[in-house]
Amino acid sequence: MSHSCRSDVKCIIFNKRFYSVLCSKLPLRSGLETESASIENSTTASSSSSNVLANQACTSEERVLLQTLVVMLQNGNHKSLVRALIDTGSQKSYILKSTAENLGFKYEGEE
């Protein structure tokens, strides 16, 4: 499938033909909260662990889990790697005030 794709998009880490957001080696800024599970491989002599992000189904009506992705926000020379929520039912997009300040955006109000 990737051989027939005409997109020029390449991973910023491996320079291969896939979107960087799908790259498992994409570094995250400290302070980003994710739900992750540690998986340990006990079959090898030197056990290793890795973080895995997973979609979850929740039967409780009290909690809604949304998909997320890591995006690079840029305003001039200011750049920030952040985790974005994907809410397909939302009419608007929002940004944390602290993230906007770090990027040098002008504060205009809140809802």
Tab-separated table of C-alpha atoms in Angstrom:
chain	number	residue	atom	x	y	z
A	1	MET	CA	0.000	0.000	0.000
A	2	SER	CA	2.764	2.491	0.885
A	3	HIS	CA	4.435	1.830	-2.465
A	4	SER	CA	1.415	3.157	-4.381
A	5	CYS	CA	0.991	6.211	-2.123
A	6	ARG	CA	2.040	9.465	-3.798
A	7	SER	CA	2.323	11.472	-0.591
A	8	ASP	CA	5.674	13.103	0.172
A	9	VAL	CA	5.081	12.907	3.932
A	10	LYS	CA	8.018	11.452	5.876
A	11	CYS	CA	8.638	10.700	9.532
A	12	ILE	CA	10.755	13.451	11.129
A	13	ILE	CA	12.693	10.845	13.113
A	14	PHE	CA	13.297	7.971	10.668
A	15	ASN	CA	12.766	9.838	7.367
A	16	LYS	CA	10.532	6.973	6.207
A	17	ARG	CA	7.186	7.252	4.407
A	18	PHE	CA	4.676	7.438	7.238
A	19	TYR	CA	3.187	10.228	9.299
A	20	SER	CA	5.273	11.212	12.323
A	21	VAL	CA	2.183	11.044	14.524
A	22	LEU	CA	2.189	7.266	13.955
A	23	CYS	CA	5.845	6.903	14.956
A	24	SER	CA	6.323	4.958	18.184
A	25	LYS	CA	9.669	6.702	18.808
A	26	LEU	CA	8.209	10.244	18.818
A	27	PRO	CA	9.496	11.893	22.005
A	28	LEU	CA	6.877	13.346	24.329
A	29	ARG	CA	7.349	16.502	26.353
A	30	SER	CA	7.495	15.813	30.095
A	31	GLY	CA	4.237	16.515	31.865
A	32	LEU	CA	2.017	15.034	29.201
A	33	GLU	CA	-0.328	12.583	30.800
A	34	THR	CA	-1.174	9.376	29.007
A	35	GLU	CA	-2.739	6.160	30.063
A	36	SER	CA	-0.135	3.525	29.378
A	37	ALA	CA	0.487	-0.039	30.308
A	38	SER	CA	3.906	-1.480	30.946
A	39	ILE	CA	4.464	-4.768	29.187
A	40	GLU	CA	7.326	-6.887	30.386
A	41	ASN	CA	8.937	-9.611	28.348
A	42	SER	CA	9.887	-12.373	30.768
A	43	THR	CA	11.070	-14.850	28.157
A	44	THR	CA	14.430	-13.183	27.618
A	45	ALA	CA	17.328	-13.102	30.043
A	46	SER	CA	17.445	-9.314	29.994
A	47	SER	CA	13.835	-8.346	30.502
A	48	SER	CA	12.711	-5.165	28.791
A	49	SER	CA	9.628	-3.014	29.189
A	50	SER	CA	7.849	-0.616	26.869
A	51	ASN	CA	4.916	1.753	27.046
A	52	VAL	CA	1.852	0.924	24.995
A	53	LEU	CA	-1.028	3.286	24.294
A	54	ALA	CA	-4.335	1.568	23.681
A	55	ASN	CA	-7.885	2.482	22.801
A	56	GLN	CA	-10.275	1.343	25.481
A	57	ALA	CA	-13.989	0.603	25.558
A	58	CYS	CA	-15.787	1.718	28.677
A	59	THR	CA	-19.173	0.374	29.717
A	60	SER	CA	-19.662	2.932	32.480
A	61	GLU	CA	-21.781	5.930	31.480
A	62	GLU	CA	-19.724	8.165	33.775
A	63	ARG	CA	-16.555	8.149	31.692
A	64	VAL	CA	-15.812	8.905	28.042
A	65	LEU	CA	-12.435	8.087	26.521
A	66	LEU	CA	-11.280	10.159	23.560
A	67	GLN	CA	-8.599	9.424	20.992
A	68	THR	CA	-5.426	11.487	21.208
A	69	LEU	CA	-2.478	12.283	19.011
A	70	VAL	CA	0.793	14.157	19.413
A	71	VAL	CA	1.100	17.346	17.353
A	72	MET	CA	3.728	20.049	16.912
A	73	LEU	CA	2.361	23.574	17.441
A	74	GLN	CA	4.401	26.472	16.100
A	75	ASN	CA	4.160	30.256	16.320
A	76	GLY	CA	7.201	31.864	14.705
A	77	ASN	CA	10.271	30.481	16.504
A	78	HIS	CA	8.212	29.042	19.365
A	79	LYS	CA	7.477	25.312	19.048
A	80	SER	CA	5.755	22.921	21.411
A	81	LEU	CA	5.014	19.209	21.190
A	82	VAL	CA	1.562	18.627	22.723
A	83	ARG	CA	-1.064	15.915	22.982
A	84	ALA	CA	-4.360	16.816	21.275
A	85	LEU	CA	-7.776	15.311	21.974
A	86	ILE	CA	-9.769	14.185	18.953
A	87	ASP	CA	-13.459	14.922	19.516
A	88	THR	CA	-15.295	14.419	16.231
A	89	GLY	CA	-18.504	15.832	17.721
A	90	SER	CA	-16.953	19.123	18.802
A	91	GLN	CA	-17.771	22.394	17.033
A	92	LYS	CA	-14.686	24.266	18.313
A	93	SER	CA	-11.031	23.720	19.163
A	94	TYR	CA	-9.433	24.733	22.454
A	95	ILE	CA	-5.907	25.148	23.772
A	96	LEU	CA	-4.599	25.311	27.333
A	97	LYS	CA	-3.822	28.853	28.468
A	98	SER	CA	-0.336	27.752	29.575
A	99	THR	CA	0.362	26.242	26.133
A	100	ALA	CA	-0.818	29.422	24.402
A	101	GLU	CA	1.432	31.520	26.657
A	102	ASN	CA	4.449	29.266	25.989
A	103	LEU	CA	3.920	29.724	22.248
A	104	GLY	CA	3.528	33.500	22.550
A	105	PHE	CA	-0.137	33.586	21.475
A	106	LYS	CA	-2.252	36.545	22.554
A	107	TYR	CA	-5.010	35.686	25.050
A	108	GLU	CA	-8.445	36.755	23.780
A	109	GLY	CA	-10.921	35.171	26.193
A	110	GLU	CA	-12.451	31.954	27.381
A	111	GLU	CA	-15.785	30.137	27.281
